[in-house]
Tab-separated table of C-alpha atoms and ligand atoms in Angstrom:
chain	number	residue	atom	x	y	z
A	1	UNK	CA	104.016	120.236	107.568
A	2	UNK	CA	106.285	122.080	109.576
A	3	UNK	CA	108.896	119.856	111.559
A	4	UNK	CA	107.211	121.554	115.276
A	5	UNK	CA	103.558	120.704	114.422
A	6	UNK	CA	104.541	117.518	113.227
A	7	UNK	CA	105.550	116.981	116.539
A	8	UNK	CA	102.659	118.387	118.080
A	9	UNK	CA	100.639	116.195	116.071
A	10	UNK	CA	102.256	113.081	117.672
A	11	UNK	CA	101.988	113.895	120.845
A	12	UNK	CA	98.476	114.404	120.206
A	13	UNK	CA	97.852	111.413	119.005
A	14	UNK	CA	99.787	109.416	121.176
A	15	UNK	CA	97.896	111.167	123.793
A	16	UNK	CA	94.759	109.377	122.308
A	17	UNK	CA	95.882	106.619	121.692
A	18	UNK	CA	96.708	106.139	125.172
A	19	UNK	CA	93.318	107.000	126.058
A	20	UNK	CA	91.595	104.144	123.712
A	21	UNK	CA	94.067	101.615	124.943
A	22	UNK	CA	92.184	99.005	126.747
A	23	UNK	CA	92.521	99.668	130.165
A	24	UNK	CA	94.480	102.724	129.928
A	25	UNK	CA	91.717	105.368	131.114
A	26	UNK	CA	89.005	103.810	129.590
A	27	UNK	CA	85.793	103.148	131.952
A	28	UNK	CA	85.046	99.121	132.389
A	29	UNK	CA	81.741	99.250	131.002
A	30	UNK	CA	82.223	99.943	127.960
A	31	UNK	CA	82.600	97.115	125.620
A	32	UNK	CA	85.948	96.694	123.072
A	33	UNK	CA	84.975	96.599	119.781
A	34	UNK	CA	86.000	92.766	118.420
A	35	UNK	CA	88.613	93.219	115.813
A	36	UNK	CA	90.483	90.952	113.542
A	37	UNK	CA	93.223	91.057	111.186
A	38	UNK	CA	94.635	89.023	108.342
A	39	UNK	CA	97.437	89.723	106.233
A	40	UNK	CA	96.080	88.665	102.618
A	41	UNK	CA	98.596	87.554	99.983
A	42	UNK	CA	98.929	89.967	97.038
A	43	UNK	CA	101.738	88.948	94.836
A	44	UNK	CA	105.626	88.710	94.665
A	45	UNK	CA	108.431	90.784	93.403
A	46	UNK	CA	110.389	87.529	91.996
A	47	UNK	CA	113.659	89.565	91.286
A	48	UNK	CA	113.748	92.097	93.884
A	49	UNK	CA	113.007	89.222	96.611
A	50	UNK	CA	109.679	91.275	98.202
A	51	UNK	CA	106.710	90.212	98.625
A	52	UNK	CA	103.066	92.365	97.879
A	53	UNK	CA	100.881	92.154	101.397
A	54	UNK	CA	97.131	92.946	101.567
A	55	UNK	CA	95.558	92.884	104.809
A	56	UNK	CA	91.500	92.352	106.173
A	57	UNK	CA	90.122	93.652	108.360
A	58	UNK	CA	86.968	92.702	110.663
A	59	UNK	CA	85.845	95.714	113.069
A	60	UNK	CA	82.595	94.284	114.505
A	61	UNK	CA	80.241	93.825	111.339
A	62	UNK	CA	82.258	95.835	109.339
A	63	UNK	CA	85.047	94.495	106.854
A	64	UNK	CA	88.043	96.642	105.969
A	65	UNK	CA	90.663	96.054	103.073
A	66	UNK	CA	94.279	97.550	103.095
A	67	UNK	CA	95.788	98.173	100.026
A	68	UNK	CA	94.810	96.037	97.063
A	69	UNK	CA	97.993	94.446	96.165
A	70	UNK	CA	99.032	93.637	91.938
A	71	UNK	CA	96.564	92.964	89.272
A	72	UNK	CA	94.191	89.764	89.542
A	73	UNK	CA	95.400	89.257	85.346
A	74	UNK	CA	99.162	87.864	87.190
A	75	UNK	CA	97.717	85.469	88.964
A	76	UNK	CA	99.516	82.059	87.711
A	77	UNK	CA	102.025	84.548	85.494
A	78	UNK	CA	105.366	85.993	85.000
A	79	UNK	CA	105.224	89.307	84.286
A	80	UNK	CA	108.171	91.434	83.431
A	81	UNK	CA	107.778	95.484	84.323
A	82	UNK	CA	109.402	98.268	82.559
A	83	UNK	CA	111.711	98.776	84.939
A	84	UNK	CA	112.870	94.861	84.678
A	85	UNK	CA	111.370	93.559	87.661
A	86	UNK	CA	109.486	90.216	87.254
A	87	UNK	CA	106.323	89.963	89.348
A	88	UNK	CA	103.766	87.119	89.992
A	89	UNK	CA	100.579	86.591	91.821
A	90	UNK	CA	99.628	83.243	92.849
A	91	UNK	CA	96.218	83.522	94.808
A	92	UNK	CA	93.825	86.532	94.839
A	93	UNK	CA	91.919	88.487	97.069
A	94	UNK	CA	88.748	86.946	96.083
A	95	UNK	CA	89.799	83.749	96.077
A	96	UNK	CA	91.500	84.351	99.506
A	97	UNK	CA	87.806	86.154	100.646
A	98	UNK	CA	85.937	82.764	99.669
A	99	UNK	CA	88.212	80.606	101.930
A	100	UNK	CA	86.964	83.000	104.720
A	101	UNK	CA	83.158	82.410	103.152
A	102	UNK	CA	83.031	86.153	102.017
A	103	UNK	CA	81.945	87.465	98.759
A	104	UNK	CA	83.130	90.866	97.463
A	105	UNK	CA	80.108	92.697	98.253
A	106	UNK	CA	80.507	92.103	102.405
A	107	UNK	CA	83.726	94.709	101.578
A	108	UNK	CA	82.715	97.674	103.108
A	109	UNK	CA	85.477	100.116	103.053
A	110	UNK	CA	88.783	99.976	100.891
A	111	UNK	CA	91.796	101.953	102.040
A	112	UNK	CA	95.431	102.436	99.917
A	113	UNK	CA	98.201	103.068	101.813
A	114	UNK	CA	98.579	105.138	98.329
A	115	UNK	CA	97.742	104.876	94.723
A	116	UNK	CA	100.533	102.985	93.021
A	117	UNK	CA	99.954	100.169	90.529
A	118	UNK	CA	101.105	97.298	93.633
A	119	UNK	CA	98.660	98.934	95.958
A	120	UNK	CA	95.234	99.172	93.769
A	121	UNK	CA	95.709	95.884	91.262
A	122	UNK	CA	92.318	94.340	92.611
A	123	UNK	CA	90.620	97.336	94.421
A	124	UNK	CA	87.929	96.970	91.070
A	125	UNK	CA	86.978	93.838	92.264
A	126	UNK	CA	85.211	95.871	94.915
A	127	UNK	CA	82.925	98.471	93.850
A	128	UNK	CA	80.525	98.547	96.614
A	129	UNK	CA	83.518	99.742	99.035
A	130	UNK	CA	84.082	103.098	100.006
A	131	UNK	CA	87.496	103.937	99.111
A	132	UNK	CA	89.350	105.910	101.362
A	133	UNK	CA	92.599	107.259	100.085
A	134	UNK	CA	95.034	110.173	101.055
A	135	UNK	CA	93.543	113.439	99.001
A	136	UNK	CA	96.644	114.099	97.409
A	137	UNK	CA	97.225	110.946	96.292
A	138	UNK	CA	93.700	111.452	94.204
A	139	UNK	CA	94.726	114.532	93.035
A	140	UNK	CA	98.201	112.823	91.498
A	141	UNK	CA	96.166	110.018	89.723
A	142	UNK	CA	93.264	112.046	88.773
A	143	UNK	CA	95.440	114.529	87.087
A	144	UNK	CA	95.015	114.690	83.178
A	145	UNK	CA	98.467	113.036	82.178
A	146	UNK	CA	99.340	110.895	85.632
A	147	UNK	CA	102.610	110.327	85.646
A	148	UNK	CA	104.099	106.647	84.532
A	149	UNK	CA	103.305	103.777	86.278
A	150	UNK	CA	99.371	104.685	87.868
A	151	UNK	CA	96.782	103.006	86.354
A	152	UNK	CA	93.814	104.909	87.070
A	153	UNK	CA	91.455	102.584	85.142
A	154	UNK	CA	92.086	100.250	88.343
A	155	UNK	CA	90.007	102.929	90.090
A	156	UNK	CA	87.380	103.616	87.459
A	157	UNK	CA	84.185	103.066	89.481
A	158	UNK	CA	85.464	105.814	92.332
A	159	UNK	CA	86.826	107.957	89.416
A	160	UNK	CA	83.516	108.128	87.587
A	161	UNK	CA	81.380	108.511	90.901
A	162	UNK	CA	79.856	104.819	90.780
A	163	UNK	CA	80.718	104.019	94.162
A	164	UNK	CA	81.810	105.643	97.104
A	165	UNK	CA	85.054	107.354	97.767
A	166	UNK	CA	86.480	109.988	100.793
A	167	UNK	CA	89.520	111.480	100.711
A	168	UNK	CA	91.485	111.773	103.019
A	169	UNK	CA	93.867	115.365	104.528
A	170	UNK	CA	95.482	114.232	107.220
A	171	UNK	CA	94.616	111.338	109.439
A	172	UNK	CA	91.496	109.666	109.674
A	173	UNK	CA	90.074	107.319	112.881
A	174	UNK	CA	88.452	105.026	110.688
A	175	UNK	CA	85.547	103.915	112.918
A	176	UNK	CA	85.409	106.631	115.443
A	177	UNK	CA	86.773	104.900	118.321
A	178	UNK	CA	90.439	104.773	117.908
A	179	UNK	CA	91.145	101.321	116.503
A	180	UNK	CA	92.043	101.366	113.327
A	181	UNK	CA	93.975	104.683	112.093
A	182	UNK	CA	95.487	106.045	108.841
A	183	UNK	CA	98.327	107.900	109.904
A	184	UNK	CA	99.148	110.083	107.327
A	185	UNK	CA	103.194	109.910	106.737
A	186	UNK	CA	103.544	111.152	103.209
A	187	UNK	CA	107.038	111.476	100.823
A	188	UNK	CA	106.651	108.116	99.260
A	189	UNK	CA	103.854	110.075	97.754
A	190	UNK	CA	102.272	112.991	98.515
A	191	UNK	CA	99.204	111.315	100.309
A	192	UNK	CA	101.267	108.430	101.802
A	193	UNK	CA	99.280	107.177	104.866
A	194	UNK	CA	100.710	104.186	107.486
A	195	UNK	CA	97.447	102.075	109.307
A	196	UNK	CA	97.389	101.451	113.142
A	197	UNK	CA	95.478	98.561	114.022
A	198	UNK	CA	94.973	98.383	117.697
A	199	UNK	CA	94.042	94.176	118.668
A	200	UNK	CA	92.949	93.174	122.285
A	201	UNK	CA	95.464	90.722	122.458
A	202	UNK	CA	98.255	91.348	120.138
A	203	UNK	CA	98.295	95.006	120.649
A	204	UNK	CA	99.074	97.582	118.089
A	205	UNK	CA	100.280	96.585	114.753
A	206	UNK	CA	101.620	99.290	112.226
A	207	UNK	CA	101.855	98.556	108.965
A	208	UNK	CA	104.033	100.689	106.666
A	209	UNK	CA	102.292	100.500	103.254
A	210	UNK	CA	105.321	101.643	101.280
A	211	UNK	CA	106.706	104.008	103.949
A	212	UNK	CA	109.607	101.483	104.359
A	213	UNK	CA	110.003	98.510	101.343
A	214	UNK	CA	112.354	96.216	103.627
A	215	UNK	CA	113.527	95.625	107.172
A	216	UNK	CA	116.916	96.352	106.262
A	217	UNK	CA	116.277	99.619	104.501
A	218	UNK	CA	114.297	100.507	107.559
A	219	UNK	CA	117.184	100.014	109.751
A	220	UNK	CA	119.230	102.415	107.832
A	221	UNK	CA	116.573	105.015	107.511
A	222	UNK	CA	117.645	104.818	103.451
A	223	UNK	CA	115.649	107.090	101.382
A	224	UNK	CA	114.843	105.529	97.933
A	225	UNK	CA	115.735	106.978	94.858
A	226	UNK	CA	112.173	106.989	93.710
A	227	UNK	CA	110.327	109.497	96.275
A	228	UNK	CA	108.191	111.768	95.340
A	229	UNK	CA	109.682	114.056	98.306
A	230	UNK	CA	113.113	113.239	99.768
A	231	UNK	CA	112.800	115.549	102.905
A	232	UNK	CA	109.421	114.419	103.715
A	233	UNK	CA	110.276	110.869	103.445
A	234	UNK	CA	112.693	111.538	105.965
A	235	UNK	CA	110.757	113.405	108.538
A	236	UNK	CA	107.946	110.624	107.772
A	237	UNK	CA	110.703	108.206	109.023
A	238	UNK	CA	111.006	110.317	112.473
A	239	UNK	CA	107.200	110.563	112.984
A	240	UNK	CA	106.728	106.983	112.528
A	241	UNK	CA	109.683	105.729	114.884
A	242	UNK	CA	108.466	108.388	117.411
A	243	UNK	CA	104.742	106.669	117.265
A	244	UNK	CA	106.220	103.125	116.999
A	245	UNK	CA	108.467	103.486	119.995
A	246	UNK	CA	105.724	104.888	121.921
A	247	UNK	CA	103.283	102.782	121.256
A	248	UNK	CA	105.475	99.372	121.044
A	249	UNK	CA	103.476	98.316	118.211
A	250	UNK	CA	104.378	96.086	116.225
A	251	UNK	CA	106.045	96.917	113.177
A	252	UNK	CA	104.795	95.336	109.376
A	253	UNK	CA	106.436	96.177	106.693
A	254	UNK	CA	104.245	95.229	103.602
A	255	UNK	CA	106.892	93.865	101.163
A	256	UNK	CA	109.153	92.583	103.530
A	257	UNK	CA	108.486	88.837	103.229
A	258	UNK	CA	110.533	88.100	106.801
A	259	UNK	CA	107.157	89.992	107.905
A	260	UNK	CA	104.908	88.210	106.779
A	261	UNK	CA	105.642	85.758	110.475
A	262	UNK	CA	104.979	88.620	112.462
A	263	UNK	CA	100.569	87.911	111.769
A	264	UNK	CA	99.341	84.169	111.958
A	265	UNK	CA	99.383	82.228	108.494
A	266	UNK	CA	96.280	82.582	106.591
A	267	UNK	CA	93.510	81.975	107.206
A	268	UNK	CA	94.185	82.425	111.106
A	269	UNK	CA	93.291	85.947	112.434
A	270	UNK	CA	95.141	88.153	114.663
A	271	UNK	CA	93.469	89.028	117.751
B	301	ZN	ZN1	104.506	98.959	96.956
């Protein structure tokens, strides 16, 4: 996208984000949606000191999943990856559903930040979601030789039509009324979306998915080697600041473990 309606983009949405703010232009009869928000445990990066966040959440009657975090087969295990990194996975997202009294099938939408192997390790415990993932993103695992490190069979039941799936160009208001939005920042990947979670009492929250990996690589703005688009990246870097500063969300970045403070421990809600 060029860099000028990138920009107009922003303003747009800022614009309309303002407008769904509680009490920022919106009339007092009508009633705020209740929202809630967890952030779910979904693994560890033992050597590279990261952790793997998940997040639920509850819009009304309506349960949401963010990214589905490292395969359920780690849980209890050491596993070493390719590329040397040893990763682990102590509790999953089922288990972590049951301690809020919900089975799998209450999931009614799953989103991925984007479609790497960290990001969709459980998503098949939840075919009756609709999956909503960046369209390019599909395109990249779909393709007849993905390239190293997706695992498509994670996504077999949205591959082979089973259960529901939209993809996604662009951004996407999740639930129509401005509350929960994937922002779609791409480089990482090519369908690389951010979510914006606004909460009544917390205010926004924006969490990263793998826009940024760690606090401190956010502060420098470092582009990692491993991008699928360098420039992007970058200009994905000024969009988000832009929205973040304007917004004064607050900032979650999923593998940063210092994070993991800035949402109440589990099984507390955000509010
Ligand atoms: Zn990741």
């Amino acid at each position: 996208m060029p860099t000028q309606s990138r920009r107009r983009r922003l303003v747009a949405l800022v614009a309309a984000l303002t407008f769904v703010l509680p009490g920022a232009g919106r009339a007092a009869s009508v009633s705020e949606p209740t929202i809630e928000l967890w952030r779910l445990d979904c693994g560890s990066f033992i050597t590279k000191g990261l952790t793997d966040s998940c997040y639920l959440i509850r819009h009304e009657d309506t349960w949401m999943l963010w990214d589905a975090g490292l395969g359920a087969e780690l849980r209890g295990k050491r596993s070493t990856q390719k590329n040397g990194s040893v990763v682990t996975v102590d509790t999953t997202l089922v288990e972590q559903l049951a301690r809020l009294g919900l089975q799998p099938a209450q999931i009614g939408i799953a989103a991925l930040s984007h479609v790497h192997g960290d990001h969709v390790g459980q998503a098949a415990s939840f075919p009756s979601a609709r999956l909503l993932v960046g369209r390019a993103d599909w395109t990249m695992l779909t393709a007849s030789s993905p390239s190293a490190g997706l695992e498509p069979a994670r996504l077999a039941s949205w591959i082979d039509g089973k259960a529901m799936k939209e993809l996604i160009d662009g951004d996407k208001d999740v639930f129509g009324d401005g509350t929960v939005m994937m922002l779609a920042m791409p480089g990482h990947t090519p369908g690389h979306h951010v979510l914006l979670v606004r909460l009544r009492d917390t205010g926004p929250v924006l969490l990263t998915g793998d826009l940024y990996y760690a606090a401190a690589q956010r502060a420098r703005r470092e582009v990692p080697v491993h991008v699928h688009d360098a420039a992007v990246t970058r200009a994905s870097f000024r969009a988000f600041e832009a929205l973040a500063e304007a917004t004064g969300a607050t900032v979650i970045v999923q593998h940063e473990r210092a994070d993991i403070g800035k949402l109440p421990g589990f099984p507390q809600p955000a509010r």
